[in-house]
C-alpha cells in the first residue's frame, strides 16, 4: 500500500531540546464551519490543533500557525474568510493571547513563548498553485516547519508542500503523525479478517478505493447507492433506485476478483424501500428479489443489518467510509445505526473517515469506541486508494 512513513516528528525535536529559541511555523487545519454571522459553530479542528502548538511552546519555541479557511479569492483579503474568530477561540483554549497577523509574508515579530496566527493562507497569491517564490518567503520565516494538517495532505500547496522543501527542518505534527500511524496499522499489517465498509451514493466517486480494497480485504460490504449498482450487477431488480448503469461491469469485475481471492462481497438479502425520496416517505421492508419497478432502495433491511453485524463482530480490522443507507431520514437509518454500533462494539481495530461517516459516528455517539477517526475526507480516500500524499512525500524526502 504505502512505504513505511519514515518522517521526522515534532516530538523528536522537543525531546532532544532542539526547539529552544527557534521559530516554528505550524500548518494546521483550522477550516471550521461558521454561521452566517461568521461565528464558529463547531471547533473540533481548533481543539485538535492544540497539541502541536502546546508541544512547540513546551520546547521553548516562538510559534506561528496558519491554515486556509473557506474558499476566498486568492490574493484578496475578505473579512468573511478571516481567521479572526479562530484566533479568539485559540486564545481561550491556550489561556494566552493569540495575535492575528494580517500581512505576514515579509516578516513576523514573534518571541519564544508567544503564539501568533497568520491570516488565511489563501489570501496569498500563489498558495494553491504552490508558487516557488511564495514558498521560499514562507520558509525564510522559520527554523522549523511542522505540517499538522492531514486534511490537506493530498494537496501540494505552498503551506503544505513548497515550504517543506525549503525550511531548514521539516517535520510532522502529532495530529498528522497519529493519522499516518493509524492508517499504516489498518492497511499495512492488519489483523485478519479485514473488512471494508464502503457506502455512498455513487460507485464512480469510490471506484479506485473499491478496486484497491478488493485486493486487500477479506470482506467488502458496499452500502448506499453503491450497493444498488452491485445488486443490479448481480441480477436483482432495483426499481427506481440510484444506480450507475455504466459501472455495472466494474461492479461485476470487483465481485469476480474477490471471489477469485476467496474473499466475499456480501450483498443485501432484504432492503428498505419507499416510493419517493422524502423525509416523510413511508418505509417498507422487502426481500431483495421483491423490489418493484417504482420502488427506491434507501437502506439495507434488518436481516441484512444483522448478517453484517455478525461479520463485523468476527473481524480483526475494519475500514469504514460511508453510510449504508439514507441515515439522515430516521426511517432509513436502521442499517447505518446497526452497522455503526456493531463496529463500536467489535474487538477489531477500526478506522473511519469521510464527512458522512463522521456525521453517523456523531449521531450514534460512538466516537470514543472507534479505534481511530480520520479527520481528512479527500486525503483519507486517496490514502485508501494507495496514493502517496504529496505533503507526506515531501516530509519523507526531507527525513532522508
PDB file of N, CA, C and O in Angstrom, residues 37 216 230 290 341:
ATOM      1  N   UNK A  37     -23.189  34.759  10.512  1.00  0.00           N
ATOM      2  CA  UNK A  37     -22.531  35.914  11.146  1.00  0.00           C
ATOM      3  C   UNK A  37     -21.032  35.689  11.365  1.00  0.00           C
ATOM      4  O   UNK A  37     -20.357  36.511  11.984  1.00  0.00           O
ATOM      5  N   UNK A 216      -7.185  -6.304  -1.094  1.00  0.00           N
ATOM      6  CA  UNK A 216      -6.619  -6.361   0.262  1.00  0.00           C
ATOM      7  C   UNK A 216      -7.501  -7.051   1.289  1.00  0.00           C
ATOM      8  O   UNK A 216      -7.010  -7.710   2.194  1.00  0.00           O
ATOM      9  N   UNK A 230     -24.277  -2.699  -7.419  1.00  0.00           N
ATOM     10  CA  UNK A 230     -23.807  -4.084  -7.232  1.00  0.00           C
ATOM     11  C   UNK A 230     -24.972  -5.075  -7.289  1.00  0.00           C
ATOM     12  O   UNK A 230     -24.839  -6.164  -7.860  1.00  0.00           O
ATOM     13  N   UNK A 290     -37.876  -8.890  -4.348  1.00  0.00           N
ATOM     14  CA  UNK A 290     -39.264  -8.407  -4.480  1.00  0.00           C
ATOM     15  C   UNK A 290     -39.384  -6.901  -4.733  1.00  0.00           C
ATOM     16  O   UNK A 290     -40.479  -6.339  -4.632  1.00  0.00           O
ATOM     17  N   UNK A 341     -23.052   0.639  15.389  1.00  0.00           N
ATOM     18  CA  UNK A 341     -22.963   0.103  16.758  1.00  0.00           C
ATOM     19  C   UNK A 341     -22.192  -1.223  16.792  1.00  0.00           C
ATOM     20  O   UNK A 341     -21.470  -1.498  17.750  1.00  0.00           O
TER      21      UNK A 341
END
